[in-house]
Coordinates of C-alpha atoms in Angstrom, one line a residue:
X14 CA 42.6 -14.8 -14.3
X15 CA 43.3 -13.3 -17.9
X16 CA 45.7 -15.3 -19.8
X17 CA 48.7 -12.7 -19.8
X18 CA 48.6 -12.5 -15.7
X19 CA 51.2 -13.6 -14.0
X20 CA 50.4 -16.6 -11.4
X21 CA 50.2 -15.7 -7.6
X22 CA 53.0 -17.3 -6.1
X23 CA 53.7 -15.5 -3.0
X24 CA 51.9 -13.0 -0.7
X25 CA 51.8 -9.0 -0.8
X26 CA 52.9 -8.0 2.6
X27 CA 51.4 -4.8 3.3
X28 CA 52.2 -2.9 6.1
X29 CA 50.4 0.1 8.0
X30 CA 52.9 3.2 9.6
X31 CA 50.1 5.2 11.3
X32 CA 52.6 6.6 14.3
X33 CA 54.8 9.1 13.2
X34 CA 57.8 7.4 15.0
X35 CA 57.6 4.1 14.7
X36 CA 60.4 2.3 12.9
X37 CA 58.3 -0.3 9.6
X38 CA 61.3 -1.8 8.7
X39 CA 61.2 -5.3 10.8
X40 CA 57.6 -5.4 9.9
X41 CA 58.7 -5.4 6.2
X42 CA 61.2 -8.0 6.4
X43 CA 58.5 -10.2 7.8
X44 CA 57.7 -12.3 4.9
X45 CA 59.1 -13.1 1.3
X46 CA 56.4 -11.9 -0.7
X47 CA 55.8 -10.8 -4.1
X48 CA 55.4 -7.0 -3.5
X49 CA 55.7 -5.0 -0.4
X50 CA 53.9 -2.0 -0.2
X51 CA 54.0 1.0 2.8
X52 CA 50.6 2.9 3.8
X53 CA 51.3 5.8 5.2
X54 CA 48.1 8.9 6.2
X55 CA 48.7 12.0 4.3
X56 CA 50.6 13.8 7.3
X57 CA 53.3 11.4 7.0
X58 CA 53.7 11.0 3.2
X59 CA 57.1 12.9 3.2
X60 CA 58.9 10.5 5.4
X61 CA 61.5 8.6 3.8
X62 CA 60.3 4.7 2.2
X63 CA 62.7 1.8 2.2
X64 CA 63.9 0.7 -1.1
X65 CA 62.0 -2.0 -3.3
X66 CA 59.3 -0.7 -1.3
X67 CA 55.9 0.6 -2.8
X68 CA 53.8 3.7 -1.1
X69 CA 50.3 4.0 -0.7
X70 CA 48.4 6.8 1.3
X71 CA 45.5 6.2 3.0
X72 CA 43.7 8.3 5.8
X73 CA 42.0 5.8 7.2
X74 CA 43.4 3.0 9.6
X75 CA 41.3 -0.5 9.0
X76 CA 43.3 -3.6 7.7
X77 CA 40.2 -4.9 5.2
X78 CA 40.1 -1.8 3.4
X79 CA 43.8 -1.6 3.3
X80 CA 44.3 -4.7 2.0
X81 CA 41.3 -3.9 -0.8
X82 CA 43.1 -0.5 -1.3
X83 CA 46.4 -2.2 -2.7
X84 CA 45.0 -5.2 -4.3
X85 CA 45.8 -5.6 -8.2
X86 CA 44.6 -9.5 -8.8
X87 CA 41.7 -11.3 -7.4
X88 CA 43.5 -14.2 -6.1
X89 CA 46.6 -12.1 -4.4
X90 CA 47.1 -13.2 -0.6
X91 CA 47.2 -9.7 1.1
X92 CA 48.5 -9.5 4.5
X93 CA 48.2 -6.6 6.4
X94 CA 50.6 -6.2 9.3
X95 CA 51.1 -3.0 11.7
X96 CA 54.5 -1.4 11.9
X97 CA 55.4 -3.0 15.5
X98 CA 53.9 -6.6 14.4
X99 CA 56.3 -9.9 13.1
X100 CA 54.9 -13.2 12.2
X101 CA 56.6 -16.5 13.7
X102 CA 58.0 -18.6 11.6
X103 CA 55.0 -21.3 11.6
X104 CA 52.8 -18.4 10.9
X105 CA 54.9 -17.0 8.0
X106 CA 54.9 -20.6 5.8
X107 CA 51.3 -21.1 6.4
X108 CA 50.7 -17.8 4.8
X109 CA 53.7 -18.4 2.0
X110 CA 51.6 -21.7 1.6
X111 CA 48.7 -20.4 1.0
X112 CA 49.7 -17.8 -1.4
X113 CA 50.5 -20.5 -3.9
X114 CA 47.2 -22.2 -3.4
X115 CA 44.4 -21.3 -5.5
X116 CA 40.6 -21.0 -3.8
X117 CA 40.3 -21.3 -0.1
X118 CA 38.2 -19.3 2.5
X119 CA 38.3 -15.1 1.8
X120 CA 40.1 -14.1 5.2
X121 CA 42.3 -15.6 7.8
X122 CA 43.2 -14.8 11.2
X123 CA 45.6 -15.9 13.7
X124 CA 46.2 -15.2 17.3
X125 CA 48.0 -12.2 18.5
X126 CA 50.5 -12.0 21.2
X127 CA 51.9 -8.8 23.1
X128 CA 55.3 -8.4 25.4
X129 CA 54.6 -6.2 27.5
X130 CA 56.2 -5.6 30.9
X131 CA 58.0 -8.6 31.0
X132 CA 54.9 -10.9 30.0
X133 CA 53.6 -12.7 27.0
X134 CA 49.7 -11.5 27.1
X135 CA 47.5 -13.2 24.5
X136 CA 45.6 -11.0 23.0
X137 CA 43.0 -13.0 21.2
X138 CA 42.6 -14.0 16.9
X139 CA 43.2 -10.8 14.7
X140 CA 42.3 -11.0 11.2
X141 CA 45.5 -10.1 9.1
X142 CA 45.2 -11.8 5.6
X143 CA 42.6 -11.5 3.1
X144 CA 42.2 -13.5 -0.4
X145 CA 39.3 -11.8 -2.9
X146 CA 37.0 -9.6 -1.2
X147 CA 38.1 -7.8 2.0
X148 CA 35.6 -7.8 4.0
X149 CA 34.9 -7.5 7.9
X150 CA 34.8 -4.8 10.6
X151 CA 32.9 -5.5 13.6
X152 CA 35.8 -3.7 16.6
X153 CA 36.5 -6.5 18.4
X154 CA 38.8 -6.1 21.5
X155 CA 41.4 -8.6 20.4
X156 CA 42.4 -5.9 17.5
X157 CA 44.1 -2.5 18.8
X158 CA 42.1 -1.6 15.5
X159 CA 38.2 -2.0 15.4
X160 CA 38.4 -3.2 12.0
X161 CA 39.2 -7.5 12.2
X162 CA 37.2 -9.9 10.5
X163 CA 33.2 -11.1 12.3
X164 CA 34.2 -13.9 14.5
X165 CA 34.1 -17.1 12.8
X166 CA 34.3 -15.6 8.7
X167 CA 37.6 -16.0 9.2
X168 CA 39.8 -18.9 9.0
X169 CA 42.6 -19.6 11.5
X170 CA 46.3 -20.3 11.2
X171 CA 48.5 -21.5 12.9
X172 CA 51.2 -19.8 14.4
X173 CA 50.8 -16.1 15.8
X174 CA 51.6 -12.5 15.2
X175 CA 53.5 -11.0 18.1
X176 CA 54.7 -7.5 19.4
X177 CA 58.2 -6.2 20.2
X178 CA 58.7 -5.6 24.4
X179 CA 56.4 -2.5 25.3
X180 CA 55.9 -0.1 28.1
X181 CA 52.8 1.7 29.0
X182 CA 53.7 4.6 27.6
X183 CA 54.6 3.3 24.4
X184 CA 51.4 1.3 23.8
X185 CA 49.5 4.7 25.3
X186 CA 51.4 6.6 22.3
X187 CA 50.4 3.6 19.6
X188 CA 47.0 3.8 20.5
X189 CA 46.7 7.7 20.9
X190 CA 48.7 7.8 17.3
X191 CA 46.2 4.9 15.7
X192 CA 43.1 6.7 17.2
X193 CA 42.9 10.0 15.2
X194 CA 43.2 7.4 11.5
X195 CA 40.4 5.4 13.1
X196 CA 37.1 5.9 10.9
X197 CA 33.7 5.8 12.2
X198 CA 30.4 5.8 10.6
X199 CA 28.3 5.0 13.3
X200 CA 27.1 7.8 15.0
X201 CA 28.7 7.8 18.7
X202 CA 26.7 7.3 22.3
X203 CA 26.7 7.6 25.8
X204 CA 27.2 3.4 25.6
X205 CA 30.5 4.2 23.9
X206 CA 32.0 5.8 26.7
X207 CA 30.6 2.9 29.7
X208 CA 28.6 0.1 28.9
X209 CA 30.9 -1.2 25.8
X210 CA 34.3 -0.1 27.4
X211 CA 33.0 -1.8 30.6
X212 CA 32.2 -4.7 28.9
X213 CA 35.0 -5.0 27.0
X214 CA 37.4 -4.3 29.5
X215 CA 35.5 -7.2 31.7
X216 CA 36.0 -9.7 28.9
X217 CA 39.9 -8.9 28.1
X218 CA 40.5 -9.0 31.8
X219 CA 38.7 -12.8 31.7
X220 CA 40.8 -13.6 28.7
X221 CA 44.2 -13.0 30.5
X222 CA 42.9 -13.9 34.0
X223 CA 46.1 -15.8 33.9
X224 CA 48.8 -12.8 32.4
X225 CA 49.3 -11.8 36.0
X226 CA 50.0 -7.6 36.5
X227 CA 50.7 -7.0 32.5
X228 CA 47.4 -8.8 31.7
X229 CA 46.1 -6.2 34.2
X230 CA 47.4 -3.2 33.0
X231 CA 47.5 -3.7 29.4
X232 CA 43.5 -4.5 29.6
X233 CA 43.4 -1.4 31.0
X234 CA 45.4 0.7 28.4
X235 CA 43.6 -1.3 25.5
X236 CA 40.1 -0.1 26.7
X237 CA 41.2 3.2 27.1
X238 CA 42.3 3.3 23.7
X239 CA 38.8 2.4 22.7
X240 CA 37.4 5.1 24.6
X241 CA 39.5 7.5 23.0
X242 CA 38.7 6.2 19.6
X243 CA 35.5 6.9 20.3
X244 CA 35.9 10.5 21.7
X245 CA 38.1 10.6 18.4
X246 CA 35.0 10.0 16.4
X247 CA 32.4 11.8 18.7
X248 CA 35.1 14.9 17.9
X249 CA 34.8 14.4 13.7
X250 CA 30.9 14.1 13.9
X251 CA 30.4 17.4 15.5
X252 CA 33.0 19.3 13.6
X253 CA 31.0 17.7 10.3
X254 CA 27.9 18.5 12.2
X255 CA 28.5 21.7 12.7
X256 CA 30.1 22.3 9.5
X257 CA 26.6 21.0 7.7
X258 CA 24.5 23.3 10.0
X259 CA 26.4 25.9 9.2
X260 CA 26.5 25.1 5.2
X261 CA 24.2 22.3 4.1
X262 CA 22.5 20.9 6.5
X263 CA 18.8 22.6 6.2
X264 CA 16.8 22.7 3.1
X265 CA 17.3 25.1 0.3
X266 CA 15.1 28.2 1.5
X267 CA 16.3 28.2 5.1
X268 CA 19.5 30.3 6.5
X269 CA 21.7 29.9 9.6
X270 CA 22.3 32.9 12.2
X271 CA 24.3 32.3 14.7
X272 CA 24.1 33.1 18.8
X273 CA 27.0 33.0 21.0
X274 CA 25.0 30.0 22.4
X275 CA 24.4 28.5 19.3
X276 CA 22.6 28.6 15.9
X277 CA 18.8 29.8 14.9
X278 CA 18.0 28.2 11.6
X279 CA 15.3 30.7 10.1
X280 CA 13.4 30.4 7.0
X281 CA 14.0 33.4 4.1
X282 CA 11.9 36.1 4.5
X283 CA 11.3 35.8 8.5
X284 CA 10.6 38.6 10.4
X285 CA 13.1 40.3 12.7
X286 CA 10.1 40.1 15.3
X287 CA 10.6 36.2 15.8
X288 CA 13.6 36.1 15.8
X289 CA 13.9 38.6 18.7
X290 CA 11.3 36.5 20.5
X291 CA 13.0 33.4 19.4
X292 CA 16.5 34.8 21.0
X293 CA 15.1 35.6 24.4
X294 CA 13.0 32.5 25.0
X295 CA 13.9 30.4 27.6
X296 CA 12.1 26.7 28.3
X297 CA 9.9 28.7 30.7
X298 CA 9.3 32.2 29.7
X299 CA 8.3 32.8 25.5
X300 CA 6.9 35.9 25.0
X301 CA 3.7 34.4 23.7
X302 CA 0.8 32.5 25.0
X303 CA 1.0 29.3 26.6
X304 CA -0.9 26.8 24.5
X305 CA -2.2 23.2 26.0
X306 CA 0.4 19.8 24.8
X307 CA 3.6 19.8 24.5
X308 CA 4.5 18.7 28.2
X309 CA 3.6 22.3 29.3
X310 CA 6.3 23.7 26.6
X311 CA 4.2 24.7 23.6
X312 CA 3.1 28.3 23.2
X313 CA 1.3 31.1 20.3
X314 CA 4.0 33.6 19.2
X315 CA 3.5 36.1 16.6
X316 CA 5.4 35.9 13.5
X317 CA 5.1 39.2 12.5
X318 CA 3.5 39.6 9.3
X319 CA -0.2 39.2 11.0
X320 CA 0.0 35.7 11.2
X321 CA 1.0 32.9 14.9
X322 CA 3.6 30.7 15.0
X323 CA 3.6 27.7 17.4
X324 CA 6.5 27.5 19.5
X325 CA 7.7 24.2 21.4
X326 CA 10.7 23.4 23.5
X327 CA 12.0 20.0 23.0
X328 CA 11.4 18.1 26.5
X329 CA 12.1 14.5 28.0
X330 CA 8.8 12.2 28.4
X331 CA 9.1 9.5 30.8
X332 CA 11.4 8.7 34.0
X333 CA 14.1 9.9 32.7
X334 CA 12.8 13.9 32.3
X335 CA 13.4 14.1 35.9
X336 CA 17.1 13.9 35.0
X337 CA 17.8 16.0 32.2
X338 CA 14.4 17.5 31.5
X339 CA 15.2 19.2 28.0
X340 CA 18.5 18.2 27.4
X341 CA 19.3 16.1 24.3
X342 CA 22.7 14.6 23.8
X343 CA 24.3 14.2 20.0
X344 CA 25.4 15.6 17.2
X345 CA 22.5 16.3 14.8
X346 CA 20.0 18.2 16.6
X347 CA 16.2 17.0 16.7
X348 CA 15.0 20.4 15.9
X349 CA 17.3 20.5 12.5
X350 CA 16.6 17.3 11.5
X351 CA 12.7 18.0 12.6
X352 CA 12.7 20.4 10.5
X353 CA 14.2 18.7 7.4
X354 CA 11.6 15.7 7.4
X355 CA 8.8 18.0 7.2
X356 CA 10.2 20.2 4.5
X357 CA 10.3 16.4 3.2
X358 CA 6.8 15.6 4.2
X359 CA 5.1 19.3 2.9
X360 CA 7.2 17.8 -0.4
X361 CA 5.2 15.0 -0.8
X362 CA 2.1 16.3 -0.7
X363 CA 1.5 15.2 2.9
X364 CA -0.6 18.5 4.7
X365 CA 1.7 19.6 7.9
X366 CA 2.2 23.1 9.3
X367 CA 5.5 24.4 7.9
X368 CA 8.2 25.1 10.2
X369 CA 9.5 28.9 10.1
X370 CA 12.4 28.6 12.2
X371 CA 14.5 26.1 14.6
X372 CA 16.7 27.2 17.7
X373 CA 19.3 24.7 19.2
X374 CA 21.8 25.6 21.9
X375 CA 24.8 23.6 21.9
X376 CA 25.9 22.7 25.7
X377 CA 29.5 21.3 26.9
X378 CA 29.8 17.3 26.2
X379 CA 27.8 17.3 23.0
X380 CA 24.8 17.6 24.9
X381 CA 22.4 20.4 23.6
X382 CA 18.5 21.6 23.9
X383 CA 16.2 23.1 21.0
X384 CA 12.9 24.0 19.9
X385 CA 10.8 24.7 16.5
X386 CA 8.6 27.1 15.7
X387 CA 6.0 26.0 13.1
X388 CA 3.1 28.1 11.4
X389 CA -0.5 27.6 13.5
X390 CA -3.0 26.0 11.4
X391 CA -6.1 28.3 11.6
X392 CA -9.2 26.9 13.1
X393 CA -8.0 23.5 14.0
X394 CA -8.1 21.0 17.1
X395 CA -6.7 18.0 17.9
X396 CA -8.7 14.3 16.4
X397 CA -8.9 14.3 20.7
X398 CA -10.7 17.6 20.9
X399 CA -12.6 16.9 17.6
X400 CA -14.2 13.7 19.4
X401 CA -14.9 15.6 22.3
X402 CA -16.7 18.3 20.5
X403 CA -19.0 16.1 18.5
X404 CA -20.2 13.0 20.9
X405 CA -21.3 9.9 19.0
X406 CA -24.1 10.1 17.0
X407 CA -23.1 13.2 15.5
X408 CA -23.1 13.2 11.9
X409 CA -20.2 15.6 11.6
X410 CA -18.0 13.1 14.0
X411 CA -18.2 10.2 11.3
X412 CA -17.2 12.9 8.5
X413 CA -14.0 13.5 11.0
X414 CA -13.2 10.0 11.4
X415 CA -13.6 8.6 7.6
X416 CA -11.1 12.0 7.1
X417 CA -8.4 11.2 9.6
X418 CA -9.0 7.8 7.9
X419 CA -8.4 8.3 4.9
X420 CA -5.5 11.3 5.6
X421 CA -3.2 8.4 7.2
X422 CA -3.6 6.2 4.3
X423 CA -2.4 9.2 1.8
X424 CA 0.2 9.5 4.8
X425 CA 1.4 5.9 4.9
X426 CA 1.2 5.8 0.5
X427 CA 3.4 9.1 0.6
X428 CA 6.0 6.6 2.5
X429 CA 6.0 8.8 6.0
X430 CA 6.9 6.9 8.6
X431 CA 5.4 9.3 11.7
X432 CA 6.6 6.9 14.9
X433 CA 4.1 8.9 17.4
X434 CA 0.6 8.7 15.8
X435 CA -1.8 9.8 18.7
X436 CA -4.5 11.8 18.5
X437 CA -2.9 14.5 19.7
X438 CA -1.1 14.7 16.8
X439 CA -3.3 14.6 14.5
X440 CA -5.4 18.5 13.3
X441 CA -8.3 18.7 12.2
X442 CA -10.1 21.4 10.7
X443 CA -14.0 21.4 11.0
X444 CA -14.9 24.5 9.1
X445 CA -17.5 26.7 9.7
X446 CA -20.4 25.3 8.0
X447 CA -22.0 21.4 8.6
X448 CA -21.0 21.0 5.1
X449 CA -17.3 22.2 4.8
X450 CA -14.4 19.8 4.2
X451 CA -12.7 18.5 6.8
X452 CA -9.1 19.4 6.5
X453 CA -6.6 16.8 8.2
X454 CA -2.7 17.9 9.2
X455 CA 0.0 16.2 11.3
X456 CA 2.0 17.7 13.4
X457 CA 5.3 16.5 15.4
X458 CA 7.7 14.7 12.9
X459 CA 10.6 14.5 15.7
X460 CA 10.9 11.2 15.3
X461 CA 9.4 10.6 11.7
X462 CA 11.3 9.8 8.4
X463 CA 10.7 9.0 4.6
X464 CA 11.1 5.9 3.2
X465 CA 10.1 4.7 -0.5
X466 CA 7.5 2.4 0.3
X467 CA 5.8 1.8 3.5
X468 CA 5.7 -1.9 4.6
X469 CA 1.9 -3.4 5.7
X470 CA 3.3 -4.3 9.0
X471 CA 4.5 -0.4 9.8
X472 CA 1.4 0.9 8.5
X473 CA -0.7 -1.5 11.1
X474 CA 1.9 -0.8 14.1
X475 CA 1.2 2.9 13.6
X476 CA -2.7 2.4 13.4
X477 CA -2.6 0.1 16.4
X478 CA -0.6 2.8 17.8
X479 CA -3.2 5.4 17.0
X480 CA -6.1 3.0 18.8
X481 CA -4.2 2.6 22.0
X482 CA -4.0 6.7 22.0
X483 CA -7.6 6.7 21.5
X484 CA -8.6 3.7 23.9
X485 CA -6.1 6.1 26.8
X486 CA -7.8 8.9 26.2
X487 CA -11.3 7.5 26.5
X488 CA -10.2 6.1 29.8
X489 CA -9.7 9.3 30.6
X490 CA -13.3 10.8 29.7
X491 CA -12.6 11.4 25.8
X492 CA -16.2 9.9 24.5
X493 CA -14.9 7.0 21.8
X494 CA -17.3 5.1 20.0
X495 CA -17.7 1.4 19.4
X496 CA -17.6 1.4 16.1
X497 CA -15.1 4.9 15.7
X498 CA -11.9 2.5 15.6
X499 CA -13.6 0.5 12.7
X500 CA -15.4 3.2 10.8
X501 CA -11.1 5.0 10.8
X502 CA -9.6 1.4 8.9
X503 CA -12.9 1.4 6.3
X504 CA -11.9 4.8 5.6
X505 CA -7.6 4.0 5.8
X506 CA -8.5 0.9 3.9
X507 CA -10.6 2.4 0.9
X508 CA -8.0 4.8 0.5
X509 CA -7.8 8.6 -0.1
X510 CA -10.3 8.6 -2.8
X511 CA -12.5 7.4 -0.3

């Protein structure tokens, strides 16, 4: 502390009005403390403060970052209360205690207790108070908010803080109120609507096994507000996902034209031609040619400047195409962001087929379906077909395997992290002469991103990866080598100067 600050001697009270009508007053007179201070969201700024009592304005509803928001000395005591919450008495001189005390644990937490309908239901340890860093956010169930403390960072108190009598409705207007200040940076999932409510919902109902009809009920209400916290946030990321496709959210060269079913994300310069085609596709009919891969969804179009495109509707793999087939659910669409790691990839000098335009149609429930069209690379086949056309002993086979060798490592040194190396994706050039170079792209960066440097253990998981394509399609009547799998990691392994 510098040697003109004034000791700590007592707590800042800090106290969070996020409902419009709820009354902060009792919850400011809840403790003698050295400063009191009111955070209000923008929207409810105006509304008249109590005297002798400070205002801060914060859009976002989580008790650590309040409590760092308002903190002026390292070793202040911050408590941060709700507007409907009051300490009891044993609760209110541990924290007074405390205050005076220098040192000690960085948060503390004490049980939490609700009337509602004529019951006391506990509703497990909140975190409330919070000395130096404030820290913690892990959306426990025994918080309305999401934001306590980790379970056991926190030290506990004695005492408890405890609600005023409440009906449903007024907890169901709390929660609604709290819900819409309730940041999220997570992206949200199908689990966030059933298997975390469910669970939670189980455990609270376990915890208050005991509360009777209001232990019942107010589980109930309590998981519901979760549930709308999450649609809450499901709500924000797709109006900023939306906003970024429509602004920002390609690369610099690309622009966004917009169907009444969606967007088509086309690169400068494309032809009205595909983007006709592109507009009347369906995941069955392209006015094009139907091409072999792609789970039957990959076909030739023409991009109208005398060159092909390659067209491919995004489609499940596994058991679980037989229930939604091409439908994707989320907010950043796996064409767009496709599309961005390649323009990444082509960046660092990695050779992929550049995509010329992206199509994703947004369905109800933030579900949604897509596909890319990316330029055909002339005169290439798949490493698969590559094997196939030049059987073991071939001279020109070993040239194509040291190359696909040799093209992963410059891959894997670029920092490209591809996720689906097989050998069908994986192009290869022959040329038309023994001698020609053989050119090496890679296709299909769905599920690919860039990192800085590319860990020893990814880069084998993505060769071993690579070797079970190969040993699957041999099974299959693809001839493979003994010594093809070795003769690929000599090549990866000498490196692209090989």
């Amino acid at each position: 502390m510098p040697p003109d600050a004034t000791p700590v001697t007592a707590p800042v009270l800090v106290v969070a009005q996020f409902v419009p009508d709820a009354d902060p007053t009792p919850a400011l007179g809840a403790l003698a403390a050295s400063r009191t201070v009111l955070v209000r969201p923008p929207a409810l700024a105006a509304l008249p403060v109590p005297p002798a009592v400070e205002l801060a304005i914060g859009a976002e509803f989580d008790r650590a970052a309040i409590a760092a928001h308002v903190r002026r000395q390292p070793d202040e005591l911050i408590v941060v209360l709700l507007d409907d919450e009051q300490l009891s008495p044993d609760l209110a001189d541990a924290l007074t205690t405390l205050a005076s005390q220098p040192g000690g644990p960085e948060s503390y937490a004490a049980l939490r207790r609700a009337h509602f309908l004529g019951r006391v239901v506990d509703s497990g340890p909140v975190t409330l108070a919070w000395r130096g860093a404030c820290t913690g956010r892990d959306g426990t169930a025994a918080d309305p908010s999401p934001a306590t403390s980790r379970p056991g960072t926190a030290a506990r108190l004695p005492g408890h803080v405890h609600t005023p009598p409440a009906t449903v409705t007024d907890v169901i207007d709390r929660l609604e109120g709290l819900a819409t200040y309730v940041e999220r940076t997570t992206p949200v999932g199908p689990a966030d609507f059933v298997r975390r409510p469910l669970a939670a919902l189980t455990g609270r109902l376990w915890q208050r096994r005991r509360a009777g009809m209001a232990g019942i009920v107010l589980s109930i209400v309590e998981t519901y507000g979760e549930v709308l916290r999450a649609a809450q946030a499901w709500e924000r990321h797709g109006i900023a996902a939306r906003r970024a496709e429509r602004q920002s959210g390609v690369p610099s060269g690309f622009h966004i034209w917009r169907t009444p079913w969606g967007t088509l994300t086309l690169r400068d310069g494309t032809q009205p031609a595909l983007r006709e085609a592109l507009l009347d596709a369906t995941p069955s009919v392209v006015a094009g040619m139907p091409l072999a891969g792609g789970r039957g969804a990959v076909w030739a179009v023409d991009l109208g400047d005398g060159t092909r495109g390659v067209l491919r509707w995004y489609r499940r793999g596994g058991f679980i195409r037989h229930l939604v087939y091409d439908r994707y659910f989320g907010w950043t669409p796996r064409p767009i962001r496709e599309l961005a790691v390649t323009e990444a990839v082509i960046q660092r000098s990695v050779a992929a087929p550049e995509v010329v335009a992206a199509r994703v149609d947004r369905l109800p429930w933030g579900w949604y379906r897509g596909a890319i069209v990316t330029r055909e690379v002339g005169g290439a086949v798949t490493f698969a077909d590559a094997l196939r056309l030049h059987p073991p002993g071939d001279p020109r086979r070993g040239r194509v395997v040291r190359a696909v060798g040799r093209a992963i490592r410059n891959l894997h040194d670029r920092g490209v992290h591809h996720r689906d190396l097989n050998a069908n994706n994986i192009l290869v050039g022959l040329g038309e002469q023994p001698g020609d170079d053989v050119a090496v792209h890679f296709i299909d960066f769905d599920r690919a991103d860039v990192r800085a440097v590319m860990r020893a253990r990814v880069r084998e998981r993505e060769l071993r990866r690579l070797e079970r394509s190969l040993a699957k399609l041999a099974g299959r009547g693809m001839p493979l080598a003994e010594g093809d799998t070795g003769e690929l990691r000599a090549a990866y392994g000498a490196g692209t100067a090989a």
